[in-house]
XYZ file of C-alpha atoms in Angstrom:
700
model
C 131.396 153.444 119.344
C 131.428 155.985 122.215
C 128.768 158.544 121.657
C 127.045 160.452 118.738
C 126.738 165.028 119.270
C 124.557 166.693 117.622
C 124.867 170.618 116.660
C 127.781 172.756 117.551
C 127.302 172.587 120.749
C 127.602 169.242 120.536
C 124.650 167.626 122.349
C 125.048 163.877 123.115
C 122.207 162.299 120.932
C 123.888 158.634 122.095
C 125.958 156.843 124.595
C 127.048 153.410 124.619
C 128.174 151.858 126.973
C 131.931 151.711 126.573
C 130.892 155.482 126.485
C 129.844 155.416 129.900
C 133.098 153.599 130.874
C 135.307 156.342 129.024
C 133.426 159.549 129.395
C 130.829 159.180 132.512
C 127.513 159.229 133.177
C 126.204 161.835 130.710
C 122.708 162.547 130.044
C 121.494 162.633 126.824
C 120.917 165.925 124.984
C 123.520 167.117 127.579
C 126.132 169.222 125.560
C 129.558 168.239 125.816
C 131.465 171.518 125.559
C 130.265 171.992 129.178
C 130.072 168.634 130.270
C 134.060 167.604 128.940
C 135.717 171.019 128.330
C 138.681 169.524 127.581
C 137.038 167.633 124.242
C 136.033 170.707 122.477
C 138.814 171.844 120.345
C 138.594 168.286 119.020
C 135.253 168.685 119.187
C 134.989 172.147 117.142
C 137.942 171.117 114.823
C 135.721 168.362 113.821
C 132.568 170.035 113.330
C 134.079 173.189 111.474
C 136.497 171.692 108.571
C 134.891 168.692 107.993
C 137.889 166.588 108.988
C 138.272 163.679 111.961
C 140.245 165.421 114.741
C 141.556 163.422 117.658
C 142.002 163.913 121.857
C 144.038 161.911 124.253
C 142.294 160.792 127.336
C 143.183 159.156 130.156
C 144.734 155.996 130.390
C 146.340 156.659 126.927
C 142.890 156.079 125.096
C 143.033 158.271 122.198
C 139.223 159.635 121.342
C 138.651 160.450 117.181
C 135.736 162.546 116.702
C 134.507 161.759 112.983
C 131.857 164.617 111.585
C 128.691 162.980 109.849
C 127.005 164.610 107.210
C 128.223 166.000 104.205
C 131.331 168.017 104.394
C 131.679 171.873 105.713
C 129.386 173.361 106.674
C 126.668 170.263 106.325
C 127.729 168.960 109.216
C 125.124 167.592 110.996
C 127.148 165.784 114.493
C 130.232 164.063 115.166
C 131.148 160.227 115.840
C 133.279 159.594 119.218
C 135.286 156.517 118.821
C 138.249 155.065 120.729
C 141.195 154.443 118.828
C 143.890 151.451 119.192
C 147.536 152.781 119.292
C 148.792 150.449 116.729
C 150.392 147.756 119.157
C 147.249 147.205 120.961
C 146.058 147.351 117.507
C 148.648 144.803 116.649
C 147.822 142.628 119.412
C 143.948 142.521 118.866
C 144.321 141.569 115.535
C 146.635 138.372 115.881
C 144.325 137.221 118.819
C 141.224 137.577 116.786
C 143.177 135.958 113.593
C 144.241 133.188 115.774
C 140.248 132.947 117.032
C 139.198 133.615 113.498
C 141.924 130.718 112.464
C 140.315 128.167 115.348
C 136.709 128.459 114.765
C 137.234 128.022 110.937
C 139.255 124.905 111.367
C 135.842 123.982 113.438
C 133.528 124.701 110.427
C 132.367 122.193 108.121
C 129.769 123.318 106.218
C 129.764 126.722 103.601
C 126.763 127.608 105.435
C 129.464 127.873 108.981
C 132.102 129.984 107.421
C 130.377 132.441 105.499
C 128.832 132.928 109.007
C 131.701 133.205 110.560
C 133.171 135.110 107.651
C 130.458 137.786 108.526
C 130.681 138.024 112.079
C 133.434 136.926 113.362
C 136.204 137.942 110.371
C 134.016 141.166 109.862
C 134.090 142.218 113.583
C 138.075 141.665 113.437
C 138.414 144.380 110.530
C 135.744 146.460 112.135
C 133.481 146.439 109.065
C 129.898 147.882 109.314
C 128.487 145.333 107.000
C 129.814 141.744 105.446
C 128.073 139.262 102.368
C 130.300 136.288 101.638
C 129.640 134.447 98.839
C 130.051 130.537 97.197
C 130.877 130.003 93.652
C 129.581 127.388 92.635
C 131.753 124.588 90.202
C 131.419 126.024 86.313
C 128.399 128.119 87.527
C 128.570 132.189 86.251
C 126.324 133.117 89.073
C 127.398 133.764 92.688
C 125.459 132.473 95.693
C 124.921 133.943 98.903
C 125.833 132.104 102.026
C 125.663 134.384 104.886
C 124.802 138.262 105.342
C 125.303 140.217 108.496
C 124.741 144.288 108.943
C 122.450 144.906 106.409
C 119.554 146.464 107.604
C 115.575 145.076 106.219
C 115.152 143.678 103.424
C 118.005 144.921 101.829
C 120.687 141.606 101.590
C 117.637 140.448 99.217
C 119.046 142.553 96.238
C 122.179 140.361 97.144
C 121.552 136.941 97.122
C 122.234 136.081 93.714
C 124.623 138.059 91.904
C 125.837 137.169 88.373
C 129.445 137.402 87.416
C 129.157 140.852 85.006
C 132.571 142.913 84.270
C 132.475 146.392 85.085
C 130.763 145.524 88.975
C 133.671 145.651 92.041
C 132.729 142.531 93.274
C 132.451 140.668 89.783
C 136.202 142.222 89.169
C 137.479 141.028 91.746
C 136.716 137.431 91.342
C 136.619 137.573 86.984
C 140.581 139.394 87.782
C 141.383 137.870 90.794
C 142.763 140.135 92.851
C 140.717 142.692 95.584
C 138.791 145.741 94.906
C 139.482 148.875 97.065
C 136.983 151.181 97.269
C 137.837 154.369 100.285
C 134.975 156.126 99.971
C 131.686 157.405 98.233
C 133.919 159.247 95.462
C 135.797 156.602 94.500
C 132.784 154.565 94.090
C 131.039 157.159 92.100
C 134.427 157.260 89.844
C 135.141 154.037 89.193
C 131.670 152.635 89.149
C 129.171 155.244 88.074
C 126.305 152.778 87.704
C 126.949 150.790 90.487
C 127.402 153.530 92.683
C 124.339 155.204 94.377
C 123.903 150.983 95.302
C 127.326 150.662 96.517
C 126.788 153.404 98.970
C 123.450 152.857 100.079
C 122.213 152.374 103.704
C 124.944 154.891 104.266
C 127.896 152.748 103.782
C 131.255 154.592 102.200
C 134.032 152.072 102.036
C 134.170 148.647 100.545
C 136.413 146.007 99.912
C 135.718 142.962 97.357
C 137.989 140.047 98.079
C 138.081 136.883 95.865
C 137.881 133.586 98.181
C 141.577 131.857 95.716
C 142.716 128.336 96.646
C 145.232 127.678 93.587
C 143.173 127.769 90.986
C 139.814 127.539 92.670
C 137.886 130.232 92.132
C 135.152 129.823 95.285
C 134.090 132.706 95.997
C 134.221 136.158 97.242
C 133.685 138.311 100.329
C 132.527 142.088 100.611
C 132.704 144.477 103.664
C 131.283 147.298 103.954
C 132.385 150.788 105.951
C 129.933 153.341 107.080
C 133.070 155.989 107.232
C 135.364 156.296 103.902
C 138.537 153.883 105.172
C 142.018 154.085 104.255
C 142.909 150.979 102.681
C 147.575 150.974 103.658
C 149.617 148.439 103.551
C 149.070 146.585 105.914
C 145.115 146.760 106.491
C 145.303 145.455 103.005
C 147.263 142.712 103.486
C 145.208 141.999 106.630
C 142.195 141.519 104.732
C 144.248 139.168 102.082
C 144.567 137.164 104.837
C 141.642 136.859 106.624
C 140.049 136.574 103.118
C 142.930 133.401 102.714
C 141.741 132.432 105.756
C 138.129 131.936 104.792
C 138.583 130.091 101.596
C 141.123 127.678 102.817
C 138.062 126.249 104.792
C 135.753 126.611 101.982
C 137.975 124.627 100.155
C 138.264 122.731 103.104
C 134.358 122.316 103.756
C 133.788 121.399 100.026
C 135.884 118.970 100.062
C 134.248 116.779 103.310
C 130.811 118.306 101.474
C 132.064 116.627 98.581
C 132.843 113.080 100.234
C 129.754 113.033 102.183
C 127.380 113.401 99.466
C 129.646 110.836 97.557
C 128.988 108.574 100.600
C 125.547 109.850 100.732
C 125.584 108.829 96.741
C 127.313 105.484 97.374
C 125.100 104.625 100.381
C 121.847 105.591 98.072
C 122.839 103.754 94.832
C 123.095 100.386 97.413
C 120.421 100.917 98.599
C 118.458 101.153 95.479
C 120.979 98.243 94.086
C 119.463 95.959 96.925
C 115.722 97.630 96.779
C 116.107 96.636 93.003
C 116.998 93.400 93.820
C 114.408 93.059 96.234
C 111.850 94.138 93.774
C 113.368 91.898 91.071
C 112.503 88.716 93.469
C 109.059 89.645 94.237
C 107.941 90.634 90.380
C 109.744 86.607 89.749
C 107.366 84.793 92.620
C 105.195 82.160 91.539
C 102.137 85.569 91.996
C 99.594 86.238 89.408
C 100.003 89.607 87.625
C 98.095 91.934 89.488
C 99.221 90.429 92.996
C 102.778 91.044 91.946
C 102.235 94.674 91.327
C 99.974 94.607 94.493
C 103.309 93.704 96.648
C 105.063 96.213 94.152
C 103.047 98.933 95.223
C 103.527 97.981 99.143
C 106.942 97.661 98.891
C 107.702 101.150 97.395
C 105.820 102.744 99.591
C 107.894 101.357 102.518
C 110.892 103.461 101.718
C 110.711 105.068 97.889
C 107.295 106.973 98.142
C 104.500 107.832 100.069
C 102.419 106.762 97.392
C 102.404 103.988 94.228
C 100.230 103.187 91.567
C 100.381 101.118 88.331
C 98.417 101.293 85.381
C 98.162 98.599 82.505
C 97.140 98.640 79.132
C 94.552 96.712 78.100
C 93.906 96.657 75.033
C 92.523 100.514 73.571
C 91.481 100.747 77.507
C 94.110 102.241 80.527
C 93.558 100.666 84.202
C 95.015 101.424 87.421
C 95.038 97.758 88.748
C 97.054 99.041 92.600
C 97.554 102.232 94.408
C 99.547 101.819 97.672
C 100.178 103.953 100.673
C 101.067 102.948 104.427
C 97.422 104.341 105.790
C 94.514 102.372 104.230
C 92.163 104.860 105.118
C 94.436 107.476 102.414
C 93.778 104.139 99.916
C 90.259 104.061 100.653
C 90.119 107.816 100.191
C 91.881 107.227 96.412
C 89.324 104.539 95.451
C 86.359 106.813 96.619
C 87.358 109.689 94.695
C 88.147 107.989 91.556
C 84.547 106.382 92.363
C 83.031 109.659 92.520
C 85.695 111.336 89.678
C 87.038 108.853 87.003
C 90.170 109.680 86.106
C 89.902 111.582 82.586
C 91.586 109.317 80.087
C 92.809 111.969 77.991
C 94.585 114.410 80.723
C 97.549 115.222 79.508
C 100.593 114.693 81.827
C 99.279 111.262 83.955
C 99.372 107.635 83.880
C 97.594 107.028 81.316
C 99.226 109.574 78.801
C 102.201 108.484 80.064
C 101.082 104.281 79.795
C 99.869 104.629 75.996
C 102.577 107.791 74.898
C 105.725 106.267 76.347
C 106.804 109.449 77.936
C 108.311 109.514 81.126
C 106.806 113.140 83.272
C 109.029 114.146 86.484
C 106.938 116.768 88.631
C 108.976 118.560 91.407
C 106.144 120.434 92.357
C 103.118 119.898 91.265
C 101.624 123.219 91.144
C 98.614 124.171 92.699
C 97.684 125.340 89.144
C 97.600 121.548 87.994
C 95.278 120.596 90.026
C 92.816 123.110 89.407
C 92.676 122.692 85.826
C 91.932 118.539 86.530
C 89.773 119.535 88.632
C 85.694 119.098 87.227
C 84.348 121.443 90.366
C 84.849 122.757 93.635
C 84.421 119.387 95.477
C 86.604 118.134 93.349
C 89.362 120.591 93.655
C 89.322 120.289 97.480
C 89.361 116.251 97.227
C 92.454 117.005 95.267
C 93.925 119.184 97.464
C 93.522 116.992 100.557
C 96.078 114.291 98.944
C 98.402 116.566 99.613
C 100.902 116.164 96.134
C 104.269 117.647 96.654
C 106.156 115.754 94.082
C 105.523 113.355 91.191
C 107.300 110.993 88.478
C 105.154 108.875 85.940
C 107.209 106.502 84.324
C 105.886 104.145 81.340
C 106.613 99.942 81.342
C 108.261 100.315 78.489
C 109.530 96.433 76.870
C 110.029 95.852 73.276
C 109.436 99.182 72.312
C 105.875 99.022 73.448
C 104.104 100.724 76.533
C 102.777 98.057 79.045
C 101.396 100.526 81.295
C 102.915 103.623 83.977
C 104.155 103.112 87.240
C 103.475 106.241 89.100
C 105.243 107.246 92.400
C 104.474 110.287 95.066
C 106.034 112.633 97.539
C 103.443 113.792 99.871
C 103.951 114.311 103.536
C 106.975 113.589 103.589
C 107.905 116.856 102.029
C 110.783 114.900 99.776
C 110.486 115.608 96.004
C 111.855 114.420 93.037
C 114.071 115.111 90.355
C 115.009 114.145 87.487
C 117.939 112.329 88.641
C 115.752 109.991 89.781
C 114.668 109.082 86.797
C 117.474 106.740 86.220
C 116.535 104.719 89.846
C 112.691 104.666 88.677
C 113.005 103.528 85.150
C 115.157 100.562 86.258
C 112.536 99.815 89.074
C 109.546 100.307 85.990
C 111.688 97.785 83.467
C 111.987 95.311 86.309
C 108.086 95.617 86.714
C 108.025 95.495 82.539
C 110.462 92.734 81.587
C 109.036 90.534 84.720
C 104.765 91.229 83.426
C 105.607 90.987 79.958
C 107.727 87.576 80.800
C 104.839 86.537 82.826
C 102.203 87.631 79.370
C 104.867 84.859 77.547
C 105.193 82.731 79.692
C 101.178 82.078 80.110
C 100.969 82.327 76.582
C 103.416 79.553 75.927
C 101.435 77.604 78.469
C 98.286 78.533 76.986
C 99.486 77.063 73.488
C 101.459 73.652 75.763
C 98.221 73.050 76.875
C 96.315 73.671 73.724
C 98.909 71.271 71.974
C 98.950 68.925 74.950
C 95.536 68.425 74.663
C 95.148 67.942 71.048
C 97.760 65.228 71.379
C 95.449 63.628 74.001
C 91.768 62.599 73.122
C 89.264 64.531 74.807
C 87.762 61.628 76.405
C 87.498 58.153 76.214
C 84.747 56.144 73.729
C 82.545 54.149 75.200
C 82.790 50.559 74.750
C 79.837 48.409 75.501
C 81.501 45.161 78.166
C 84.850 47.647 79.128
C 85.209 50.226 81.402
C 87.940 52.684 79.792
C 90.522 55.023 82.233
C 92.773 57.288 80.619
C 95.123 59.623 83.515
C 97.406 62.368 82.198
C 99.819 64.491 84.541
C 103.041 66.747 83.820
C 105.232 67.646 86.211
C 104.793 70.495 88.675
C 105.124 73.717 86.963
C 107.532 74.962 89.643
C 110.322 71.945 88.519
C 109.992 72.946 84.219
C 109.097 74.788 82.205
C 106.816 75.684 79.327
C 106.161 71.708 78.825
C 104.719 69.720 75.934
C 105.063 66.193 76.971
C 105.756 63.068 74.880
C 103.722 60.724 76.799
C 100.240 59.155 75.058
C 97.346 57.152 75.783
C 94.369 56.511 72.906
C 91.587 54.318 72.507
C 89.318 54.070 69.177
C 86.964 52.381 67.267
C 87.783 50.381 63.995
C 83.972 49.397 63.228
C 84.911 47.754 60.301
C 86.370 44.768 61.962
C 84.584 44.314 65.727
C 87.041 45.434 67.184
C 88.953 48.412 69.080
C 92.578 49.986 69.254
C 94.208 50.677 71.952
C 97.306 52.946 72.377
C 100.264 53.971 74.868
C 103.328 55.602 73.415
C 105.998 58.140 75.252
C 108.457 59.450 72.983
C 111.917 60.848 73.898
C 112.574 64.213 74.888
C 109.163 66.873 75.403
C 109.196 69.772 73.712
C 107.691 71.137 70.452
C 109.884 68.339 68.565
C 108.508 64.931 70.892
C 104.896 66.886 70.390
C 105.386 66.817 66.734
C 106.545 62.947 67.062
C 103.340 62.261 69.337
C 100.921 63.428 66.939
C 102.865 61.162 63.999
C 102.332 58.423 66.466
C 98.683 58.786 67.089
C 97.437 59.681 63.938
C 99.421 57.009 61.632
C 98.053 54.549 64.124
C 94.463 55.802 63.909
C 94.883 55.432 60.268
C 96.491 52.287 60.091
C 93.695 50.648 62.574
C 91.243 52.511 59.647
C 93.374 50.172 57.100
C 92.851 47.227 58.014
C 96.856 46.231 59.650
C 97.007 44.459 62.986
C 98.677 45.391 65.806
C 102.406 44.177 64.527
C 101.933 46.154 61.239
C 100.149 48.981 62.576
C 103.906 49.542 65.206
C 105.791 48.747 62.007
C 104.268 51.555 60.058
C 104.943 53.756 63.138
C 108.609 53.106 63.364
C 108.419 53.390 59.196
C 107.116 57.034 59.412
C 109.108 57.954 62.263
C 112.341 56.981 60.240
C 110.911 59.290 57.410
C 109.885 62.355 59.603
C 113.084 62.080 61.210
C 115.113 61.699 57.802
C 117.148 59.066 59.489
C 118.394 60.616 62.215
C 118.028 58.693 65.388
C 117.529 61.603 67.905
C 114.132 60.864 69.156
C 112.829 57.571 69.372
C 109.492 55.941 70.979
C 108.456 53.327 73.229
C 104.738 52.266 72.888
C 102.894 49.171 73.081
C 99.112 49.345 70.946
C 96.896 46.844 70.982
C 93.471 45.186 68.849
C 90.574 44.929 72.116
C 87.748 42.300 71.121
C 84.895 41.606 73.634
C 82.836 38.311 73.815
C 80.275 37.724 76.178
C 82.419 36.035 78.478
C 84.910 39.061 78.580
C 87.707 40.232 76.485
C 90.789 39.674 74.284
C 93.613 41.882 73.646
C 95.993 41.309 70.896
C 99.596 43.217 72.143
C 102.554 44.191 70.409
C 105.192 45.997 73.160
C 107.766 48.442 70.834
C 110.437 48.535 74.282
C 107.532 49.650 76.343
C 107.176 49.535 79.954
C 105.328 45.986 80.532
C 102.131 46.041 81.416
C 100.386 44.657 83.964
C 96.714 42.437 84.686
C 94.776 42.673 87.550
C 92.547 39.546 88.137
C 89.520 39.779 90.156
C 90.286 38.815 93.644
C 87.994 36.669 95.302
C 86.145 37.888 98.792
C 88.853 35.863 101.096
C 92.134 37.837 98.554
C 94.511 39.724 100.782
C 95.686 41.808 98.243
C 99.637 40.538 98.616
C 100.144 41.048 94.933
C 99.338 37.163 93.363
C 96.644 38.657 91.905
C 99.027 40.891 89.473
C 100.128 39.199 86.470
C 103.138 40.970 84.353
C 102.918 40.957 80.438
C 106.207 41.298 79.558
C 105.784 40.899 75.927
C 109.712 41.499 73.793
C 109.803 44.478 71.585
C 112.018 46.504 69.549
C 112.065 50.260 70.017
C 110.187 52.096 67.802
C 111.672 54.521 65.526
C 115.168 53.593 65.486
C 115.936 50.708 63.406
C 114.267 50.083 60.057
C 112.944 46.437 60.263
C 111.618 46.415 64.568
C 111.307 42.639 66.371
C 107.897 42.798 67.276
C 105.785 39.775 68.854
C 102.306 39.959 69.366
C 100.571 38.456 72.428
C 97.310 37.917 73.324
C 96.113 38.604 76.995
C 92.458 37.454 78.259
C 90.264 39.154 80.588
C 87.817 37.926 82.541
C 85.497 39.579 83.578
C 86.046 42.123 86.536
C 90.263 41.763 85.490
C 91.485 45.421 84.857
C 94.745 45.439 82.208
C 97.139 48.789 83.318
C 99.327 50.278 80.673
C 101.673 53.448 82.359
C 104.663 55.450 81.051
C 108.355 55.229 82.641
C 106.780 58.482 84.547
C 105.036 55.928 87.339
C 108.036 53.305 88.124
C 110.834 55.636 87.244
C 109.357 58.038 89.823
C 111.854 59.510 92.117
C 111.063 60.337 96.112
C 112.716 59.916 99.701
C 112.846 56.243 99.128
C 114.263 56.076 95.673
C 112.496 54.667 92.659
C 108.692 54.067 92.779
C 109.506 50.642 91.588
C 107.525 47.776 89.507
C 107.275 46.290 92.884
C 105.650 49.176 94.480
C 103.553 49.096 92.062
C 102.277 45.820 91.720
C 101.432 45.592 95.698
C 99.761 49.022 94.451
C 97.864 47.602 92.022
C 96.663 44.460 93.644
C 95.189 46.541 96.663
C 92.420 48.150 93.840
C 91.649 44.432 93.123
C 87.674 44.226 92.802
C 87.468 47.759 92.260
C 86.593 50.369 88.650
C 88.851 51.350 86.337
C 88.530 54.856 87.173
C 89.602 54.048 90.912
C 92.641 51.990 89.684
C 93.938 54.623 87.573
C 93.311 57.893 90.076
C 94.707 55.750 92.806
C 97.901 54.806 91.094
C 98.190 58.553 89.775
C 97.783 59.778 93.543
C 100.571 57.406 94.794
C 102.942 58.161 92.371
C 102.306 62.010 93.171
C 102.083 61.956 96.927
C 105.700 59.432 96.562
C 106.963 63.021 95.328
C 105.709 65.015 98.362
C 102.761 66.060 95.369
C 105.520 67.126 92.556
C 105.699 65.408 90.135
C 109.372 65.672 87.965
C 108.015 63.846 84.536
C 105.061 63.325 82.519
C 102.483 60.172 83.431
C 100.100 58.596 81.548
C 97.608 55.503 82.162
C 95.300 53.381 80.532
C 93.100 50.855 82.679
C 91.268 48.591 80.392
C 89.140 46.620 82.198
C 85.898 43.705 81.371
C 82.706 44.397 82.957
C 82.189 42.069 86.104
């Protein structure tokens, strides 16, 4: 543009910098009829006829005078512009096209391509305004990428345009061919319902071009012009070439964006899988349930959410067991808030509701209306708003068709958002926690059953035997080295009042678990029954052997070793009649005189022969009498003692003999505790097999 005039004297209303260069320095409001007499004919022709006219000027420039107004007799002024000749136009467009090509080749995003299309490309073809659109794959709504030249907020009317036949851009996209509207008349003739909008802001001509690459509809570009424009074949060809160039760039950006998104998604998935693996390891750690959940919450707020909380279903209640945030002051704030305003257990959509219903909730945006509805009073509302909740996701801790609780993740100060797409990942995280919690509950339940069963296999306390000290000990393997454990080791002492004696038993059933426990119980109760029937030690063991064979139906899958005896107390000491059914030999610790050096000379091994129990129908058994003088002690034990393996090999009988000798003159409890502690220490405090001990000491 050079200048704008008004009235029939062509008073100068506006003058551009180029106008000053071409027309000279002319003051505004100066009539050009006087200042530029050489232009008068062209100015009058355009003003009177309502049609554009031209006039040649110095240096070969051609100036076009275009009427402003509605036609002859209603012309309000003229617009003066330099019209380049065809060669100049061709050279300018070629240079501009090359520049646009270079710029688009460097553009990496659809937004940048839209900006170049609406600015550089629009300027290249002389468009007064332009909007570039993208068509998301599979969508029937066009989304504006960038706009240029539209005054005010007019562009907002065209930010999202649904594709609908009977509209110029829609026809261009759906028909895959440009729509050319050269003036307001064509707008009214072809699109009467859209004409008022199409020629708003003074526009006349419009070109709507689809952005196509092969069979892919990528979008459209709409060029608008304030003056009527005859889109001759050469100009149409140029506009379509510019649109094709933009489409190619948009397709490259689409591929680049898809590749970038795929790479980002793969990296995000990799990070999430690593996070889930870390969470799984944490949930399997030997910690209490609440400590596991606390550590899980701390892990979550380091990279997944700003806040996290876990609620657990406990009977009819749902309790929050942990809340986490990187800022301890904010955790204290939440705890104080819940103290002042306890959560409503019947509030819909919250963690308590999700924990009970098992239905997840995703809130991409936490609306203020929800806070208002949740608040008890104005102070409560103010405190809720102070947390800064932006987005939240709550998923149930589901396992085996039931909900154990709920995991809540919240975005606040980070400004990020959870979406439905995050539900899978957070659900996997919740499932990991739920399975671990369920396993922990099952494990604890099984351990409780095992402890109860193991306790039932052993005497709650040993009876008081006049003139005798009795000490029994049992210790299972280290929990970290075995699953839920029920051992087959047994010790027992009980009275035979009719015969004025006491029965003692130590046994070890082959194997572990419920089947071994069943045999252990069978042995204990069979011994007690047969002792009451008056049988001696050898006959008692034979009846135990027969009971085991009947129990196993002839199978030899399990057997036992056992030592059983009948204890009689007299004024000078204790006599024990022992029978050994393939059990490790017992030992007698003689009461050592003061000068004893503890070398082991005071220990006597009791090598009583006998057959394993539960294998043969007629076991070979021998009864042997053992005499304990005052202060002497008998030690019976299971193979968890001598076969304990440590850094120096097996604990072994030699080590046991030396150890027991060092306890000469001590109480039965001291001997039992000393042996058990030594065997445990030999294995660094981690027993690999269960151990049962029974110490019988004649009172000194």
